[in-house]
Amino acid sequence: MRGFVHIRIDDRLIHGQVATRWSTGLKVNRIMVIDDAVAANDNEKAILRMAAPAGVNTSILPLEKAVANIQNGNYDGQRVMLIVKSPVTLVKMLEMGVQLLPVNIGNMSNRPGTTQYKKSVSMTPEEKAAVDRLLAAGIKVTAQMVPDDPATGIENFF
C-alpha cells in the first residue's frame, strides 16, 4: 500500500475527529473512502467532501476501483488515510491481494444484531469474523477513537 499511512474503520467515515485530529496528526494529503454504496451516491459523496479539511483531497471509490488504483501505485508519494465502514471491506481487499497496514477501529455503532465489545465498537457476527480473519492474517488491529487514546489491541476486548 505505497503512499498509505493509516487504515481506519469508522462507520461515520469523514467527520470531525477524522478531519481535525487524525488527518492533521498524520499529515495526510488524501482521505480515501472505500464503500460501494457511498461511491454510487452523489449526495453522500458531496457531504463527505465538505467534511474533509481544506487542502486534503478525497477519493470516494467502490472497492474494485480502489483496489485497482492501489495495485497500480496511483498513490505513490502521497500520504493517504484509508477509511472503511466495516472490516468486511478490508478482508475483501486482502483477498484481492492488497497487503494491508495495521488497522485502527475508531467507531462501529451499536446496531441491531451487534454485540458491543467496547464503548464505541459494536460488531455483527460477520464483522467480528472479519476482524478475526485480519488478526489470523497477522494484521495488527487496534481500537482507538482519537490519536491521544492508547492504541489497544482489539483482541483485548473479546
PDB file of C-alpha atoms in Angstrom:
ATOM      1  CA  MET A   1       0.000   0.000   0.000  1.00  0.00           C
ATOM      2  CA  ARG A   2       2.540   2.550  -1.165  1.00  0.00           C
ATOM      3  CA  GLY A   3       1.501   6.058  -0.152  1.00  0.00           C
ATOM      4  CA  PHE A   4      -0.815   4.940   2.659  1.00  0.00           C
ATOM      5  CA  VAL A   5      -0.134   5.953   6.259  1.00  0.00           C
ATOM      6  CA  HIS A   6      -3.243   4.764   8.133  1.00  0.00           C
ATOM      7  CA  ILE A   7      -6.265   2.475   7.827  1.00  0.00           C
ATOM      8  CA  ARG A   8      -9.323   3.238   9.957  1.00  0.00           C
ATOM      9  CA  ILE A   9     -12.660   1.514  10.352  1.00  0.00           C
ATOM     10  CA  ASP A  10     -15.237   4.152  11.212  1.00  0.00           C
ATOM     11  CA  ASP A  11     -18.871   3.892  10.181  1.00  0.00           C
ATOM     12  CA  ARG A  12     -19.122   7.686  10.218  1.00  0.00           C
ATOM     13  CA  LEU A  13     -16.401   7.881   7.519  1.00  0.00           C
ATOM     14  CA  ILE A  14     -15.165  11.504   7.271  1.00  0.00           C
ATOM     15  CA  HIS A  15     -16.290  13.523  10.304  1.00  0.00           C
ATOM     16  CA  GLY A  16     -14.892  15.912  12.903  1.00  0.00           C
ATOM     17  CA  GLN A  17     -12.336  13.614  14.553  1.00  0.00           C
ATOM     18  CA  VAL A  18     -11.031  12.382  11.214  1.00  0.00           C
ATOM     19  CA  ALA A  19     -10.947  15.865   9.706  1.00  0.00           C
ATOM     20  CA  THR A  20      -9.250  17.583  12.623  1.00  0.00           C
ATOM     21  CA  ARG A  21      -7.347  15.121  14.784  1.00  0.00           C
ATOM     22  CA  TRP A  22      -6.401  12.183  12.551  1.00  0.00           C
ATOM     23  CA  SER A  23      -5.718  13.898   9.237  1.00  0.00           C
ATOM     24  CA  THR A  24      -3.737  16.695  10.892  1.00  0.00           C
ATOM     25  CA  GLY A  25      -1.757  14.381  13.167  1.00  0.00           C
ATOM     26  CA  LEU A  26      -0.909  12.036  10.305  1.00  0.00           C
ATOM     27  CA  LYS A  27      -0.223  14.945   7.906  1.00  0.00           C
ATOM     28  CA  VAL A  28      -2.322  13.324   5.185  1.00  0.00           C
ATOM     29  CA  ASN A  29      -2.936  14.944   1.833  1.00  0.00           C
ATOM     30  CA  ARG A  30      -5.678  12.495   0.795  1.00  0.00           C
ATOM     31  CA  ILE A  31      -8.521  10.698   2.547  1.00  0.00           C
ATOM     32  CA  MET A  32      -9.767   7.635   0.681  1.00  0.00           C
ATOM     33  CA  VAL A  33     -13.163   6.158   1.471  1.00  0.00           C
ATOM     34  CA  ILE A  34     -13.906   2.716   0.075  1.00  0.00           C
ATOM     35  CA  ASP A  35     -17.620   1.963   0.072  1.00  0.00           C
ATOM     36  CA  ASP A  36     -19.659   0.765  -2.909  1.00  0.00           C
ATOM     37  CA  ALA A  37     -22.951   2.336  -1.769  1.00  0.00           C
ATOM     38  CA  VAL A  38     -21.468   5.716  -0.835  1.00  0.00           C
ATOM     39  CA  ALA A  39     -19.438   5.858  -4.063  1.00  0.00           C
ATOM     40  CA  ALA A  40     -22.691   5.467  -6.018  1.00  0.00           C
ATOM     41  CA  ASN A  41     -24.477   8.274  -4.125  1.00  0.00           C
ATOM     42  CA  ASP A  42     -23.584  11.784  -5.305  1.00  0.00           C
ATOM     43  CA  ASN A  43     -25.228  13.443  -2.278  1.00  0.00           C
ATOM     44  CA  GLU A  44     -23.269  11.368   0.232  1.00  0.00           C
ATOM     45  CA  LYS A  45     -20.034  11.957  -1.677  1.00  0.00           C
ATOM     46  CA  ALA A  46     -20.646  15.724  -1.656  1.00  0.00           C
ATOM     47  CA  ILE A  47     -21.270  15.713   2.111  1.00  0.00           C
ATOM     48  CA  LEU A  48     -18.097  13.722   2.789  1.00  0.00           C
ATOM     49  CA  ARG A  49     -16.036  16.029   0.593  1.00  0.00           C
ATOM     50  CA  MET A  50     -17.349  19.032   2.547  1.00  0.00           C
ATOM     51  CA  ALA A  51     -16.304  17.358   5.812  1.00  0.00           C
ATOM     52  CA  ALA A  52     -12.720  16.872   4.636  1.00  0.00           C
ATOM     53  CA  PRO A  53     -10.248  19.520   5.764  1.00  0.00           C
ATOM     54  CA  ALA A  54      -9.139  22.224   3.351  1.00  0.00           C
ATOM     55  CA  GLY A  55      -6.173  21.129   1.285  1.00  0.00           C
ATOM     56  CA  VAL A  56      -6.901  17.415   1.722  1.00  0.00           C
ATOM     57  CA  ASN A  57      -8.044  15.593  -1.400  1.00  0.00           C
ATOM     58  CA  THR A  58     -10.732  12.941  -1.224  1.00  0.00           C
ATOM     59  CA  SER A  59     -11.203   9.714  -3.133  1.00  0.00           C
ATOM     60  CA  ILE A  60     -14.573   8.043  -2.572  1.00  0.00           C
ATOM     61  CA  LEU A  61     -14.453   4.828  -4.522  1.00  0.00           C
ATOM     62  CA  PRO A  62     -16.114   1.452  -4.943  1.00  0.00           C
ATOM     63  CA  LEU A  63     -13.999  -1.489  -3.779  1.00  0.00           C
ATOM     64  CA  GLU A  64     -12.842  -2.825  -7.154  1.00  0.00           C
ATOM     65  CA  LYS A  65     -11.743   0.575  -8.494  1.00  0.00           C
ATOM     66  CA  ALA A  66      -9.959   1.418  -5.230  1.00  0.00           C
ATOM     67  CA  VAL A  67      -8.063  -1.879  -5.231  1.00  0.00           C
ATOM     68  CA  ALA A  68      -7.055  -1.384  -8.881  1.00  0.00           C
ATOM     69  CA  ASN A  69      -5.798   2.132  -8.086  1.00  0.00           C
ATOM     70  CA  ILE A  70      -3.824   0.869  -5.071  1.00  0.00           C
ATOM     71  CA  GLN A  71      -2.302  -2.015  -7.005  1.00  0.00           C
ATOM     72  CA  ASN A  72      -1.377   0.334  -9.883  1.00  0.00           C
ATOM     73  CA  GLY A  73       0.570   2.550  -7.463  1.00  0.00           C
ATOM     74  CA  ASN A  74      -1.658   5.591  -8.067  1.00  0.00           C
ATOM     75  CA  TYR A  75      -0.936   6.946  -4.572  1.00  0.00           C
ATOM     76  CA  ASP A  76       2.867   6.651  -4.524  1.00  0.00           C
ATOM     77  CA  GLY A  77       4.393   9.737  -2.969  1.00  0.00           C
ATOM     78  CA  GLN A  78       1.185  10.745  -1.189  1.00  0.00           C
ATOM     79  CA  ARG A  79       0.089  10.433   2.451  1.00  0.00           C
ATOM     80  CA  VAL A  80      -3.261   8.666   2.301  1.00  0.00           C
ATOM     81  CA  MET A  81      -5.606   7.755   5.129  1.00  0.00           C
ATOM     82  CA  LEU A  82      -7.982   4.943   4.179  1.00  0.00           C
ATOM     83  CA  ILE A  83     -11.407   4.776   5.840  1.00  0.00           C
ATOM     84  CA  VAL A  84     -13.952   1.967   5.542  1.00  0.00           C
ATOM     85  CA  LYS A  85     -17.204   1.337   7.392  1.00  0.00           C
ATOM     86  CA  SER A  86     -16.592  -2.345   8.026  1.00  0.00           C
ATOM     87  CA  PRO A  87     -13.746  -4.816   8.464  1.00  0.00           C
ATOM     88  CA  VAL A  88     -15.503  -6.954   5.835  1.00  0.00           C
ATOM     89  CA  THR A  89     -14.242  -4.492   3.190  1.00  0.00           C
ATOM     90  CA  LEU A  90     -10.681  -4.947   4.420  1.00  0.00           C
ATOM     91  CA  VAL A  91     -10.935  -8.740   4.237  1.00  0.00           C
ATOM     92  CA  LYS A  92     -12.139  -8.409   0.640  1.00  0.00           C
ATOM     93  CA  MET A  93      -9.131  -6.195  -0.090  1.00  0.00           C
ATOM     94  CA  LEU A  94      -6.836  -8.778   1.481  1.00  0.00           C
ATOM     95  CA  GLU A  95      -8.412 -11.496  -0.645  1.00  0.00           C
ATOM     96  CA  MET A  96      -7.830  -9.319  -3.737  1.00  0.00           C
ATOM     97  CA  GLY A  97      -4.108  -9.212  -2.975  1.00  0.00           C
ATOM     98  CA  VAL A  98      -3.726  -5.905  -1.116  1.00  0.00           C
ATOM     99  CA  GLN A  99      -1.109  -6.029   1.642  1.00  0.00           C
ATOM    100  CA  LEU A 100      -2.784  -4.121   4.468  1.00  0.00           C
ATOM    101  CA  LEU A 101      -1.198  -1.853   7.052  1.00  0.00           C
ATOM    102  CA  PRO A 102      -2.197  -2.165  10.707  1.00  0.00           C
ATOM    103  CA  VAL A 103      -5.877  -1.327  11.190  1.00  0.00           C
ATOM    104  CA  ASN A 104      -7.423   1.080  13.691  1.00  0.00           C
ATOM    105  CA  ILE A 105     -11.061   0.662  14.688  1.00  0.00           C
ATOM    106  CA  GLY A 106     -12.491   4.012  15.663  1.00  0.00           C
ATOM    107  CA  ASN A 107     -16.260   3.735  15.737  1.00  0.00           C
ATOM    108  CA  MET A 108     -18.641   0.944  14.840  1.00  0.00           C
ATOM    109  CA  SER A 109     -22.052   1.994  16.094  1.00  0.00           C
ATOM    110  CA  ASN A 110     -24.341  -0.193  18.155  1.00  0.00           C
ATOM    111  CA  ARG A 111     -26.945  -1.509  15.691  1.00  0.00           C
ATOM    112  CA  PRO A 112     -29.499  -4.325  15.710  1.00  0.00           C
ATOM    113  CA  GLY A 113     -27.724  -7.673  15.612  1.00  0.00           C
ATOM    114  CA  THR A 114     -24.448  -6.379  17.033  1.00  0.00           C
ATOM    115  CA  THR A 115     -22.514  -7.211  20.166  1.00  0.00           C
ATOM    116  CA  GLN A 116     -20.826  -4.339  21.984  1.00  0.00           C
ATOM    117  CA  TYR A 117     -17.136  -5.053  22.651  1.00  0.00           C
ATOM    118  CA  LYS A 118     -16.072  -1.560  23.661  1.00  0.00           C
ATOM    119  CA  LYS A 119     -17.961   1.691  24.223  1.00  0.00           C
ATOM    120  CA  SER A 120     -17.521   2.715  20.588  1.00  0.00           C
ATOM    121  CA  VAL A 121     -17.182  -0.722  18.965  1.00  0.00           C
ATOM    122  CA  SER A 122     -20.129  -2.995  18.245  1.00  0.00           C
ATOM    123  CA  MET A 123     -19.982  -5.724  15.612  1.00  0.00           C
ATOM    124  CA  THR A 124     -22.233  -8.146  13.825  1.00  0.00           C
ATOM    125  CA  PRO A 125     -21.067 -11.775  13.774  1.00  0.00           C
ATOM    126  CA  GLU A 126     -19.857 -11.213  10.174  1.00  0.00           C
ATOM    127  CA  GLU A 127     -17.821  -8.152  11.218  1.00  0.00           C
ATOM    128  CA  LYS A 128     -16.331  -9.998  14.196  1.00  0.00           C
ATOM    129  CA  ALA A 129     -15.361 -12.893  11.884  1.00  0.00           C
ATOM    130  CA  ALA A 130     -13.731 -10.373   9.542  1.00  0.00           C
ATOM    131  CA  VAL A 131     -11.663  -8.901  12.396  1.00  0.00           C
ATOM    132  CA  ASP A 132     -10.674 -12.430  13.425  1.00  0.00           C
ATOM    133  CA  ARG A 133      -9.606 -13.083   9.810  1.00  0.00           C
ATOM    134  CA  LEU A 134      -7.454  -9.924   9.792  1.00  0.00           C
ATOM    135  CA  LEU A 135      -5.819 -10.965  13.064  1.00  0.00           C
ATOM    136  CA  ALA A 136      -5.219 -14.500  11.744  1.00  0.00           C
ATOM    137  CA  ALA A 137      -3.503 -12.954   8.707  1.00  0.00           C
ATOM    138  CA  GLY A 138      -1.058 -11.243  11.068  1.00  0.00           C
ATOM    139  CA  ILE A 139      -2.546  -7.770  10.723  1.00  0.00           C
ATOM    140  CA  LYS A 140      -2.445  -5.717  13.904  1.00  0.00           C
ATOM    141  CA  VAL A 141      -5.927  -4.413  14.746  1.00  0.00           C
ATOM    142  CA  THR A 142      -6.303  -1.782  17.444  1.00  0.00           C
ATOM    143  CA  ALA A 143      -9.210   0.141  18.935  1.00  0.00           C
ATOM    144  CA  GLN A 144      -8.503   3.852  19.248  1.00  0.00           C
ATOM    145  CA  MET A 145     -11.054   6.642  18.995  1.00  0.00           C
ATOM    146  CA  VAL A 146      -8.651   9.605  18.806  1.00  0.00           C
ATOM    147  CA  PRO A 147      -4.866   9.795  18.467  1.00  0.00           C
ATOM    148  CA  ASP A 148      -4.423  10.718  22.162  1.00  0.00           C
ATOM    149  CA  ASP A 149      -6.107   7.484  23.293  1.00  0.00           C
ATOM    150  CA  PRO A 150      -3.938   4.408  23.768  1.00  0.00           C
ATOM    151  CA  ALA A 151      -3.985   2.022  20.798  1.00  0.00           C
ATOM    152  CA  THR A 152      -5.239  -1.176  22.442  1.00  0.00           C
ATOM    153  CA  GLY A 153      -5.288  -4.478  20.577  1.00  0.00           C
ATOM    154  CA  ILE A 154      -8.910  -5.275  19.717  1.00  0.00           C
ATOM    155  CA  GLU A 155      -8.435  -8.853  20.898  1.00  0.00           C
ATOM    156  CA  ASN A 156      -8.264  -7.485  24.455  1.00  0.00           C
ATOM    157  CA  PHE A 157     -11.979  -6.650  24.200  1.00  0.00           C
ATOM    158  CA  PHE A 158     -13.151 -10.087  23.002  1.00  0.00           C
TER     159      PHE A 158
END
